[in-house]
Amino acid sequence: MKINIPKKVLFIINTLEKEAYEAYAVGGCIRDSIIGDTPKDWDICTSALPEQVKKCFKKYHVIETGLKHGTVTLMINRKPYEITTFRIDGDYSNNRHPDKVNFVRVLKDDLSRRDFTINSMAYNPTVGLVDYFNGVSDIKNRIIRCVGDANKRFQEDALRIMRAIRFASVLGFDIETETSNAIDVNKELLQNIAVERISVELNKLLTGINASKILLSFSSIIEEIIPELKPMIKFNENNPNIFNTWKHTIKSIQNIPEKVDLRLTMLLHDIRKPENNSTDGNKKHQQESSEAARKTLKRLKYDNKTIKMVKTLILYFDENIQPDNIHVKRWLFNIGEETFRKLLIVKRADITSQEEINNKELENLDVVSLVLAKIVEQNQCYSLNTLAINGKDLMDIGVPKGEEIGEILNQLLDLVINEKIKNDKQQLLKEAKKLSGVTP
Ligand code: ATP
Ligand code: MG
């Protein structure tokens, strides 16, 4: 098997080999190359100790990114390359990060501490592919399998549970039986893992091509990391004739583009449905689900922008949007164009994921989209930024500086949005004079 190694990586390997060290490209980049994907980055492993690596690249900028773990980062043309000394992990406490690492002389030891067979291959042009754990065969058969004893590997580091289902989702692979049994047996150990690390994996899982399948087969892992979802996942679970909320949720994830905020919105949009399931509970359901989603994402340490977006989308996903110019402009004024566009996508995913699709609602959405397109194309005004006059114009006609300026601008904007007057400077000035009592 031949792997196309970039020139810079080849240079790094050659430089280390010239000094009689071993060096290989390793891990994710080899996996992706064999699959036929372009690797995001190229990691290198070597028998050289970090100090020795630094000596080999004296002329370059080398950053000591993780000396304790044997990693230095070499910068070539502003691009970083991680070079890590062959190592095995020391004892693990609390099912995460090893307490310390031990540097070793042989590649095989380094490869055997890696998580999955597909991630434990190394390559250099002289030796070729090194594949002690049959990674190539598992890639061919599209299988995620732990290196060594699966139970032990998840007990060492429970984050691997998330990594396993994430790779299965992203690559569309199946998880081998022993590995998937060990995932189930050890799932509670995920409680020992920092939430930030879990959400990184959750994001990748949710945006993977096989997200729905994995969410369905590993619902118990989702319950483990987001116990807030448990009542919803369990809701009507035992009635096989019912298209239940969890199935609807999973389907809606499949029906929405693979963006983190959109997929999180679908994952959480019915989180409080079981508690608000009466027909008149819709509004309350949205409000409570929105708030519960906010709290959940906060706990999982998501960034504020994502939290705000998801919270807003869930608050309005079930709202009926009237397909006329004025209403759409009001929406745009209230939540902004970006959020409104996402809201339409969320509504569409929600509607198309019901057991019975409501075509009327879909047609309504189509018209709303057309109305929106026209508003944007014609640059129609729905915000203060695009109002044809500003505070200075008002002061020029004699409105005193202070609160009144803002109030008048907002009243004018309201008139423009509601199409009572045109967004035209002269007309707006005339109206402003009336509103402010300034003599015309
Ligand atoms: P990605 O494409 O997401 O970067 P990756 O496999 O390269 O996937 P990294 O987190 O960059 O993932 O890790 C690089 C390599 O380090 C992996 O391929 C694997 O060999 C090893 N590795 C990473 N995390 C673990 C872990 N928790 N346990 C064991 N080995 C790991
Ligand atoms: Mg990587």
PDB file of C-alpha atoms in Angstrom, residues 84-355:
ATOM      1  CA  THR A  84       5.540  12.705  19.494  1.00  0.00           C
ATOM      2  CA  THR A  85       8.064  10.324  20.986  1.00  0.00           C
ATOM      3  CA  PHE A  86       7.067   6.615  20.997  1.00  0.00           C
ATOM      4  CA  ARG A  87       5.365   6.137  24.326  1.00  0.00           C
ATOM      5  CA  ILE A  88       3.132   3.958  26.396  1.00  0.00           C
ATOM      6  CA  ASP A  89       0.724   5.336  28.920  1.00  0.00           C
ATOM      7  CA  GLY A  90       1.351   4.885  32.629  1.00  0.00           C
ATOM      8  CA  ASP A  91      -1.436   4.062  35.076  1.00  0.00           C
ATOM      9  CA  TYR A  92      -4.822   5.629  34.577  1.00  0.00           C
ATOM     10  CA  SER A  93      -6.787   7.036  37.453  1.00  0.00           C
ATOM     11  CA  ASN A  94     -10.479   7.878  37.215  1.00  0.00           C
ATOM     12  CA  ASN A  95     -10.760   6.396  33.738  1.00  0.00           C
ATOM     13  CA  ARG A  96      -9.158   9.306  31.963  1.00  0.00           C
ATOM     14  CA  HIS A  97      -5.695  10.668  31.007  1.00  0.00           C
ATOM     15  CA  PRO A  98      -2.748   8.567  32.140  1.00  0.00           C
ATOM     16  CA  ASP A  99      -0.971   9.888  35.244  1.00  0.00           C
ATOM     17  CA  LYS A 100       2.285   9.851  33.327  1.00  0.00           C
ATOM     18  CA  VAL A 101       3.712   8.408  30.147  1.00  0.00           C
ATOM     19  CA  ASN A 102       6.797   6.303  29.562  1.00  0.00           C
ATOM     20  CA  PHE A 103       8.886   6.730  26.470  1.00  0.00           C
ATOM     21  CA  VAL A 104       9.653   3.471  24.684  1.00  0.00           C
ATOM     22  CA  ARG A 105      12.032   2.365  21.955  1.00  0.00           C
ATOM     23  CA  VAL A 106       9.753   0.326  19.722  1.00  0.00           C
ATOM     24  CA  LEU A 107       6.963   1.441  17.459  1.00  0.00           C
ATOM     25  CA  LYS A 108       4.759  -1.554  18.247  1.00  0.00           C
ATOM     26  CA  ASP A 109       4.412  -0.489  21.881  1.00  0.00           C
ATOM     27  CA  ASP A 110       3.359   2.984  20.792  1.00  0.00           C
ATOM     28  CA  LEU A 111       0.788   1.623  18.358  1.00  0.00           C
ATOM     29  CA  SER A 112      -0.709  -0.741  20.913  1.00  0.00           C
ATOM     30  CA  ARG A 113      -1.674   2.094  23.279  1.00  0.00           C
ATOM     31  CA  ARG A 114      -3.835   3.719  20.568  1.00  0.00           C
ATOM     32  CA  ASP A 115      -7.604   3.368  20.721  1.00  0.00           C
ATOM     33  CA  PHE A 116      -8.885   1.611  17.592  1.00  0.00           C
ATOM     34  CA  THR A 117      -7.323  -0.639  14.988  1.00  0.00           C
ATOM     35  CA  ILE A 118      -8.057   1.905  12.237  1.00  0.00           C
ATOM     36  CA  ASN A 119      -6.153   4.545  14.248  1.00  0.00           C
ATOM     37  CA  SER A 120      -3.122   2.440  15.055  1.00  0.00           C
ATOM     38  CA  MET A 121      -1.291   2.285  11.760  1.00  0.00           C
ATOM     39  CA  ALA A 122       1.983   3.992  10.888  1.00  0.00           C
ATOM     40  CA  TYR A 123       3.721   4.597   7.586  1.00  0.00           C
ATOM     41  CA  ASN A 124       7.013   5.726   6.221  1.00  0.00           C
ATOM     42  CA  PRO A 125       8.307   5.327   2.667  1.00  0.00           C
ATOM     43  CA  THR A 126      11.227   3.047   3.574  1.00  0.00           C
ATOM     44  CA  VAL A 127       9.354   0.607   5.791  1.00  0.00           C
ATOM     45  CA  GLY A 128       5.919   0.983   4.186  1.00  0.00           C
ATOM     46  CA  LEU A 129       2.715   0.464   6.122  1.00  0.00           C
ATOM     47  CA  VAL A 130       2.958  -0.891   9.664  1.00  0.00           C
ATOM     48  CA  ASP A 131      -0.337  -2.500  10.617  1.00  0.00           C
ATOM     49  CA  TYR A 132       0.016  -4.843  13.615  1.00  0.00           C
ATOM     50  CA  PHE A 133      -3.687  -4.824  14.491  1.00  0.00           C
ATOM     51  CA  ASN A 134      -5.271  -5.327  11.068  1.00  0.00           C
ATOM     52  CA  GLY A 135      -6.492  -1.776  10.625  1.00  0.00           C
ATOM     53  CA  VAL A 136      -6.596  -2.105   6.830  1.00  0.00           C
ATOM     54  CA  SER A 137      -8.852  -5.109   7.046  1.00  0.00           C
ATOM     55  CA  ASP A 138     -11.164  -3.286   9.496  1.00  0.00           C
ATOM     56  CA  ILE A 139     -11.303  -0.286   7.167  1.00  0.00           C
ATOM     57  CA  LYS A 140     -12.213  -2.607   4.291  1.00  0.00           C
ATOM     58  CA  ASN A 141     -14.958  -4.181   6.376  1.00  0.00           C
ATOM     59  CA  ARG A 142     -15.964  -0.801   7.805  1.00  0.00           C
ATOM     60  CA  ILE A 143     -15.490  -1.777  11.431  1.00  0.00           C
ATOM     61  CA  ILE A 144     -14.527   0.106  14.591  1.00  0.00           C
ATOM     62  CA  ARG A 145     -12.675  -2.259  16.907  1.00  0.00           C
ATOM     63  CA  CYS A 146     -10.585  -1.576  19.998  1.00  0.00           C
ATOM     64  CA  VAL A 147      -6.902  -2.447  19.997  1.00  0.00           C
ATOM     65  CA  GLY A 148      -6.630  -5.285  22.537  1.00  0.00           C
ATOM     66  CA  ASP A 149      -9.170  -5.928  25.288  1.00  0.00           C
ATOM     67  CA  ALA A 150     -12.093  -3.534  24.719  1.00  0.00           C
ATOM     68  CA  ASN A 151     -13.236  -3.574  28.343  1.00  0.00           C
ATOM     69  CA  LYS A 152      -9.812  -2.677  29.587  1.00  0.00           C
ATOM     70  CA  ARG A 153      -9.368   0.054  26.974  1.00  0.00           C
ATOM     71  CA  PHE A 154     -12.606   1.827  27.938  1.00  0.00           C
ATOM     72  CA  GLN A 155     -11.750   1.509  31.621  1.00  0.00           C
ATOM     73  CA  GLU A 156      -8.380   3.150  30.992  1.00  0.00           C
ATOM     74  CA  ASP A 157      -9.979   6.096  29.212  1.00  0.00           C
ATOM     75  CA  ALA A 158     -13.762   6.372  28.987  1.00  0.00           C
ATOM     76  CA  LEU A 159     -13.589   9.150  26.402  1.00  0.00           C
ATOM     77  CA  ARG A 160     -12.875   6.324  23.958  1.00  0.00           C
ATOM     78  CA  ILE A 161     -16.553   5.355  24.288  1.00  0.00           C
ATOM     79  CA  MET A 162     -17.495   8.689  22.739  1.00  0.00           C
ATOM     80  CA  ARG A 163     -14.706   8.397  20.183  1.00  0.00           C
ATOM     81  CA  ALA A 164     -15.941   4.966  19.114  1.00  0.00           C
ATOM     82  CA  ILE A 165     -19.489   6.103  18.395  1.00  0.00           C
ATOM     83  CA  ARG A 166     -18.209   9.351  16.866  1.00  0.00           C
ATOM     84  CA  PHE A 167     -16.004   7.497  14.358  1.00  0.00           C
ATOM     85  CA  ALA A 168     -18.871   5.111  13.604  1.00  0.00           C
ATOM     86  CA  SER A 169     -21.099   8.093  12.836  1.00  0.00           C
ATOM     87  CA  VAL A 170     -18.563  10.103  10.836  1.00  0.00           C
ATOM     88  CA  LEU A 171     -17.197   7.199   8.814  1.00  0.00           C
ATOM     89  CA  GLY A 172     -20.433   5.240   8.571  1.00  0.00           C
ATOM     90  CA  PHE A 173     -18.746   2.172  10.108  1.00  0.00           C
ATOM     91  CA  ASP A 174     -20.232  -0.507  12.355  1.00  0.00           C
ATOM     92  CA  ILE A 175     -18.927  -1.180  15.829  1.00  0.00           C
ATOM     93  CA  GLU A 176     -17.634  -4.703  16.327  1.00  0.00           C
ATOM     94  CA  THR A 177     -19.635  -6.755  18.871  1.00  0.00           C
ATOM     95  CA  GLU A 178     -17.063  -7.058  21.636  1.00  0.00           C
ATOM     96  CA  THR A 179     -16.317  -3.343  21.399  1.00  0.00           C
ATOM     97  CA  SER A 180     -19.989  -2.396  21.429  1.00  0.00           C
ATOM     98  CA  ASN A 181     -20.702  -4.689  24.397  1.00  0.00           C
ATOM     99  CA  ALA A 182     -17.845  -3.075  26.273  1.00  0.00           C
ATOM    100  CA  ILE A 183     -19.264   0.363  25.443  1.00  0.00           C
ATOM    101  CA  ASP A 184     -22.533  -0.610  27.080  1.00  0.00           C
ATOM    102  CA  VAL A 185     -20.963  -2.198  30.139  1.00  0.00           C
ATOM    103  CA  ASN A 186     -18.669   0.769  30.807  1.00  0.00           C
ATOM    104  CA  LYS A 187     -20.903   3.682  29.871  1.00  0.00           C
ATOM    105  CA  GLU A 188     -21.200   4.989  33.419  1.00  0.00           C
ATOM    106  CA  LEU A 189     -17.476   5.747  33.423  1.00  0.00           C
ATOM    107  CA  LEU A 190     -18.293   8.666  31.105  1.00  0.00           C
ATOM    108  CA  GLN A 191     -19.256  10.544  34.264  1.00  0.00           C
ATOM    109  CA  ASN A 192     -15.536  10.860  34.999  1.00  0.00           C
ATOM    110  CA  ILE A 193     -14.803  12.678  31.749  1.00  0.00           C
ATOM    111  CA  ALA A 194     -14.761  16.466  31.429  1.00  0.00           C
ATOM    112  CA  VAL A 195     -17.894  17.730  29.673  1.00  0.00           C
ATOM    113  CA  GLU A 196     -15.859  19.862  27.251  1.00  0.00           C
ATOM    114  CA  ARG A 197     -14.185  16.764  25.875  1.00  0.00           C
ATOM    115  CA  ILE A 198     -17.514  14.971  25.612  1.00  0.00           C
ATOM    116  CA  SER A 199     -19.155  17.797  23.680  1.00  0.00           C
ATOM    117  CA  VAL A 200     -16.303  17.922  21.154  1.00  0.00           C
ATOM    118  CA  GLU A 201     -17.061  14.291  20.345  1.00  0.00           C
ATOM    119  CA  LEU A 202     -20.833  14.830  20.470  1.00  0.00           C
ATOM    120  CA  ASN A 203     -20.551  17.592  17.856  1.00  0.00           C
ATOM    121  CA  LYS A 204     -18.657  15.309  15.506  1.00  0.00           C
ATOM    122  CA  LEU A 205     -21.107  12.479  16.151  1.00  0.00           C
ATOM    123  CA  LEU A 206     -24.132  14.680  15.447  1.00  0.00           C
ATOM    124  CA  THR A 207     -22.689  15.994  12.193  1.00  0.00           C
ATOM    125  CA  GLY A 208     -21.587  12.571  10.949  1.00  0.00           C
ATOM    126  CA  ILE A 209     -23.221  10.856   7.976  1.00  0.00           C
ATOM    127  CA  ASN A 210     -24.546   8.066  10.166  1.00  0.00           C
ATOM    128  CA  ALA A 211     -25.680  10.186  13.117  1.00  0.00           C
ATOM    129  CA  SER A 212     -29.257   8.873  13.121  1.00  0.00           C
ATOM    130  CA  LYS A 213     -28.288   5.242  13.088  1.00  0.00           C
ATOM    131  CA  ILE A 214     -25.798   5.708  15.905  1.00  0.00           C
ATOM    132  CA  LEU A 215     -28.197   7.768  18.022  1.00  0.00           C
ATOM    133  CA  LEU A 216     -30.776   5.032  17.719  1.00  0.00           C
ATOM    134  CA  SER A 217     -28.452   2.131  18.484  1.00  0.00           C
ATOM    135  CA  PHE A 218     -26.592   3.974  21.253  1.00  0.00           C
ATOM    136  CA  SER A 219     -29.466   5.878  22.890  1.00  0.00           C
ATOM    137  CA  SER A 220     -28.229   4.688  26.270  1.00  0.00           C
ATOM    138  CA  ILE A 221     -24.972   6.600  25.751  1.00  0.00           C
ATOM    139  CA  ILE A 222     -26.906   9.758  24.917  1.00  0.00           C
ATOM    140  CA  GLU A 223     -28.905   9.259  28.130  1.00  0.00           C
ATOM    141  CA  GLU A 224     -25.637   8.891  29.972  1.00  0.00           C
ATOM    142  CA  ILE A 225     -24.137  12.151  28.741  1.00  0.00           C
ATOM    143  CA  ILE A 226     -27.430  14.098  28.579  1.00  0.00           C
ATOM    144  CA  PRO A 227     -29.646  12.674  31.345  1.00  0.00           C
ATOM    145  CA  GLU A 228     -31.965  15.642  30.713  1.00  0.00           C
ATOM    146  CA  LEU A 229     -33.108  13.782  27.568  1.00  0.00           C
ATOM    147  CA  LYS A 230     -34.005  10.582  29.372  1.00  0.00           C
ATOM    148  CA  PRO A 231     -37.759  11.243  29.865  1.00  0.00           C
ATOM    149  CA  MET A 232     -38.118  12.151  26.195  1.00  0.00           C
ATOM    150  CA  ILE A 233     -36.126   9.165  24.956  1.00  0.00           C
ATOM    151  CA  LYS A 234     -38.182   6.867  27.187  1.00  0.00           C
ATOM    152  CA  PHE A 235     -41.499   8.531  26.290  1.00  0.00           C
ATOM    153  CA  ASN A 236     -43.762   5.907  24.671  1.00  0.00           C
ATOM    154  CA  GLU A 237     -40.698   3.769  24.171  1.00  0.00           C
ATOM    155  CA  ASN A 238     -42.501   0.524  24.836  1.00  0.00           C
ATOM    156  CA  ASN A 239     -45.271   0.982  22.361  1.00  0.00           C
ATOM    157  CA  PRO A 240     -43.933  -0.305  19.049  1.00  0.00           C
ATOM    158  CA  ASN A 241     -46.955   0.976  17.138  1.00  0.00           C
ATOM    159  CA  ILE A 242     -46.274   4.561  18.030  1.00  0.00           C
ATOM    160  CA  PHE A 243     -43.928   6.786  16.122  1.00  0.00           C
ATOM    161  CA  ASN A 244     -42.530   8.215  19.328  1.00  0.00           C
ATOM    162  CA  THR A 245     -40.814  11.497  20.118  1.00  0.00           C
ATOM    163  CA  TRP A 246     -37.307  10.047  20.116  1.00  0.00           C
ATOM    164  CA  LYS A 247     -37.825   8.501  16.676  1.00  0.00           C
ATOM    165  CA  HIS A 248     -39.166  11.833  15.436  1.00  0.00           C
ATOM    166  CA  THR A 249     -36.147  13.602  16.959  1.00  0.00           C
ATOM    167  CA  ILE A 250     -33.696  11.254  15.298  1.00  0.00           C
ATOM    168  CA  LYS A 251     -35.434  11.585  11.963  1.00  0.00           C
ATOM    169  CA  SER A 252     -35.366  15.361  12.226  1.00  0.00           C
ATOM    170  CA  ILE A 253     -31.600  15.247  12.805  1.00  0.00           C
ATOM    171  CA  GLN A 254     -31.265  13.300   9.588  1.00  0.00           C
ATOM    172  CA  ASN A 255     -33.481  15.831   7.806  1.00  0.00           C
ATOM    173  CA  ILE A 256     -31.428  18.907   8.661  1.00  0.00           C
ATOM    174  CA  PRO A 257     -28.032  19.999   7.236  1.00  0.00           C
ATOM    175  CA  GLU A 258     -25.017  18.786   9.204  1.00  0.00           C
ATOM    176  CA  LYS A 259     -24.321  21.992  11.150  1.00  0.00           C
ATOM    177  CA  VAL A 260     -23.663  21.712  14.877  1.00  0.00           C
ATOM    178  CA  ASP A 261     -26.206  24.334  15.995  1.00  0.00           C
ATOM    179  CA  LEU A 262     -28.970  22.972  13.747  1.00  0.00           C
ATOM    180  CA  ARG A 263     -28.384  19.381  14.827  1.00  0.00           C
ATOM    181  CA  LEU A 264     -28.248  20.325  18.510  1.00  0.00           C
ATOM    182  CA  THR A 265     -31.524  22.177  18.022  1.00  0.00           C
ATOM    183  CA  MET A 266     -33.206  19.084  16.626  1.00  0.00           C
ATOM    184  CA  LEU A 267     -31.675  16.874  19.330  1.00  0.00           C
ATOM    185  CA  LEU A 268     -33.125  19.074  22.060  1.00  0.00           C
ATOM    186  CA  HIS A 269     -36.250  20.585  20.490  1.00  0.00           C
ATOM    187  CA  ASP A 270     -38.704  18.209  22.174  1.00  0.00           C
ATOM    188  CA  ILE A 271     -36.780  17.822  25.412  1.00  0.00           C
ATOM    189  CA  ARG A 272     -39.789  18.865  27.538  1.00  0.00           C
ATOM    190  CA  LYS A 273     -42.436  17.288  25.343  1.00  0.00           C
ATOM    191  CA  PRO A 274     -43.375  14.513  27.806  1.00  0.00           C
ATOM    192  CA  GLU A 275     -44.232  17.123  30.437  1.00  0.00           C
ATOM    193  CA  ASN A 276     -46.254  19.267  28.002  1.00  0.00           C
ATOM    194  CA  ASN A 277     -48.037  16.800  25.812  1.00  0.00           C
ATOM    195  CA  SER A 278     -51.567  18.164  25.853  1.00  0.00           C
ATOM    196  CA  THR A 279     -52.828  19.846  22.688  1.00  0.00           C
ATOM    197  CA  ASP A 280     -52.841  23.256  24.342  1.00  0.00           C
ATOM    198  CA  GLY A 281     -49.345  22.725  25.714  1.00  0.00           C
ATOM    199  CA  ASN A 282     -47.543  23.844  22.587  1.00  0.00           C
ATOM    200  CA  LYS A 283     -46.463  27.293  23.693  1.00  0.00           C
ATOM    201  CA  LYS A 284     -45.417  26.045  27.105  1.00  0.00           C
ATOM    202  CA  HIS A 285     -43.619  23.140  25.518  1.00  0.00           C
ATOM    203  CA  GLN A 286     -41.543  25.491  23.385  1.00  0.00           C
ATOM    204  CA  GLN A 287     -40.759  27.802  26.277  1.00  0.00           C
ATOM    205  CA  GLU A 288     -39.830  25.001  28.649  1.00  0.00           C
ATOM    206  CA  SER A 289     -37.875  23.086  26.031  1.00  0.00           C
ATOM    207  CA  SER A 290     -35.996  26.227  25.077  1.00  0.00           C
ATOM    208  CA  GLU A 291     -35.033  26.899  28.677  1.00  0.00           C
ATOM    209  CA  ALA A 292     -34.138  23.261  29.357  1.00  0.00           C
ATOM    210  CA  ALA A 293     -31.977  23.209  26.218  1.00  0.00           C
ATOM    211  CA  ARG A 294     -30.189  26.362  27.342  1.00  0.00           C
ATOM    212  CA  LYS A 295     -29.428  24.855  30.740  1.00  0.00           C
ATOM    213  CA  THR A 296     -28.245  21.591  29.219  1.00  0.00           C
ATOM    214  CA  LEU A 297     -25.903  23.277  26.751  1.00  0.00           C
ATOM    215  CA  LYS A 298     -24.585  25.548  29.492  1.00  0.00           C
ATOM    216  CA  ARG A 299     -23.807  22.495  31.608  1.00  0.00           C
ATOM    217  CA  LEU A 300     -22.019  20.938  28.650  1.00  0.00           C
ATOM    218  CA  LYS A 301     -20.001  24.182  28.369  1.00  0.00           C
ATOM    219  CA  TYR A 302     -21.088  25.160  24.870  1.00  0.00           C
ATOM    220  CA  ASP A 303     -20.178  28.663  23.688  1.00  0.00           C
ATOM    221  CA  ASN A 304     -22.697  31.466  24.203  1.00  0.00           C
ATOM    222  CA  LYS A 305     -23.363  31.956  20.515  1.00  0.00           C
ATOM    223  CA  THR A 306     -24.423  28.335  20.028  1.00  0.00           C
ATOM    224  CA  ILE A 307     -26.509  28.376  23.209  1.00  0.00           C
ATOM    225  CA  LYS A 308     -28.321  31.536  22.168  1.00  0.00           C
ATOM    226  CA  MET A 309     -29.019  30.237  18.675  1.00  0.00           C
ATOM    227  CA  VAL A 310     -30.364  26.866  19.849  1.00  0.00           C
ATOM    228  CA  LYS A 311     -32.429  28.493  22.589  1.00  0.00           C
ATOM    229  CA  THR A 312     -34.051  30.906  20.116  1.00  0.00           C
ATOM    230  CA  LEU A 313     -34.715  28.274  17.466  1.00  0.00           C
ATOM    231  CA  ILE A 314     -36.428  25.982  19.970  1.00  0.00           C
ATOM    232  CA  LEU A 315     -38.482  28.848  21.366  1.00  0.00           C
ATOM    233  CA  TYR A 316     -40.006  29.510  17.934  1.00  0.00           C
ATOM    234  CA  PHE A 317     -39.830  26.245  15.986  1.00  0.00           C
ATOM    235  CA  ASP A 318     -43.546  25.540  16.378  1.00  0.00           C
ATOM    236  CA  GLU A 319     -44.697  29.090  15.749  1.00  0.00           C
ATOM    237  CA  ASN A 320     -46.860  29.698  12.731  1.00  0.00           C
ATOM    238  CA  ILE A 321     -45.164  32.172  10.394  1.00  0.00           C
ATOM    239  CA  GLN A 322     -47.570  34.199   8.264  1.00  0.00           C
ATOM    240  CA  PRO A 323     -46.341  34.350   4.693  1.00  0.00           C
ATOM    241  CA  ASP A 324     -46.665  38.051   4.053  1.00  0.00           C
ATOM    242  CA  ASN A 325     -44.201  40.880   3.760  1.00  0.00           C
ATOM    243  CA  ILE A 326     -45.041  42.663   6.974  1.00  0.00           C
ATOM    244  CA  HIS A 327     -44.961  39.593   9.203  1.00  0.00           C
ATOM    245  CA  VAL A 328     -41.730  38.331   7.734  1.00  0.00           C
ATOM    246  CA  LYS A 329     -40.137  41.758   8.262  1.00  0.00           C
ATOM    247  CA  ARG A 330     -41.285  41.687  11.886  1.00  0.00           C
ATOM    248  CA  TRP A 331     -39.590  38.332  12.311  1.00  0.00           C
ATOM    249  CA  LEU A 332     -36.441  39.699  10.717  1.00  0.00           C
ATOM    250  CA  PHE A 333     -36.523  42.702  13.029  1.00  0.00           C
ATOM    251  CA  ASN A 334     -36.970  40.485  16.082  1.00  0.00           C
ATOM    252  CA  ILE A 335     -34.461  37.686  15.481  1.00  0.00           C
ATOM    253  CA  GLY A 336     -32.309  38.820  12.533  1.00  0.00           C
ATOM    254  CA  GLU A 337     -31.818  37.310   9.087  1.00  0.00           C
ATOM    255  CA  GLU A 338     -29.362  34.551  10.034  1.00  0.00           C
ATOM    256  CA  THR A 339     -31.541  33.184  12.823  1.00  0.00           C
ATOM    257  CA  PHE A 340     -34.718  33.525  10.766  1.00  0.00           C
ATOM    258  CA  ARG A 341     -33.208  31.540   7.891  1.00  0.00           C
ATOM    259  CA  LYS A 342     -32.193  28.837  10.338  1.00  0.00           C
ATOM    260  CA  LEU A 343     -35.678  28.881  11.851  1.00  0.00           C
ATOM    261  CA  LEU A 344     -37.153  28.069   8.446  1.00  0.00           C
ATOM    262  CA  ILE A 345     -34.729  25.165   8.082  1.00  0.00           C
ATOM    263  CA  VAL A 346     -35.612  23.897  11.568  1.00  0.00           C
ATOM    264  CA  LYS A 347     -39.346  24.158  10.882  1.00  0.00           C
ATOM    265  CA  ARG A 348     -38.946  22.266   7.639  1.00  0.00           C
ATOM    266  CA  ALA A 349     -36.984  19.490   9.362  1.00  0.00           C
ATOM    267  CA  ASP A 350     -39.601  19.275  12.108  1.00  0.00           C
ATOM    268  CA  ILE A 351     -42.510  19.076   9.672  1.00  0.00           C
ATOM    269  CA  THR A 352     -40.890  16.545   7.347  1.00  0.00           C
ATOM    270  CA  SER A 353     -40.041  14.291  10.293  1.00  0.00           C
ATOM    271  CA  GLN A 354     -43.586  13.802  11.539  1.00  0.00           C
ATOM    272  CA  GLU A 355     -45.258  10.481  11.013  1.00  0.00           C
TER     273      GLU A 355
END
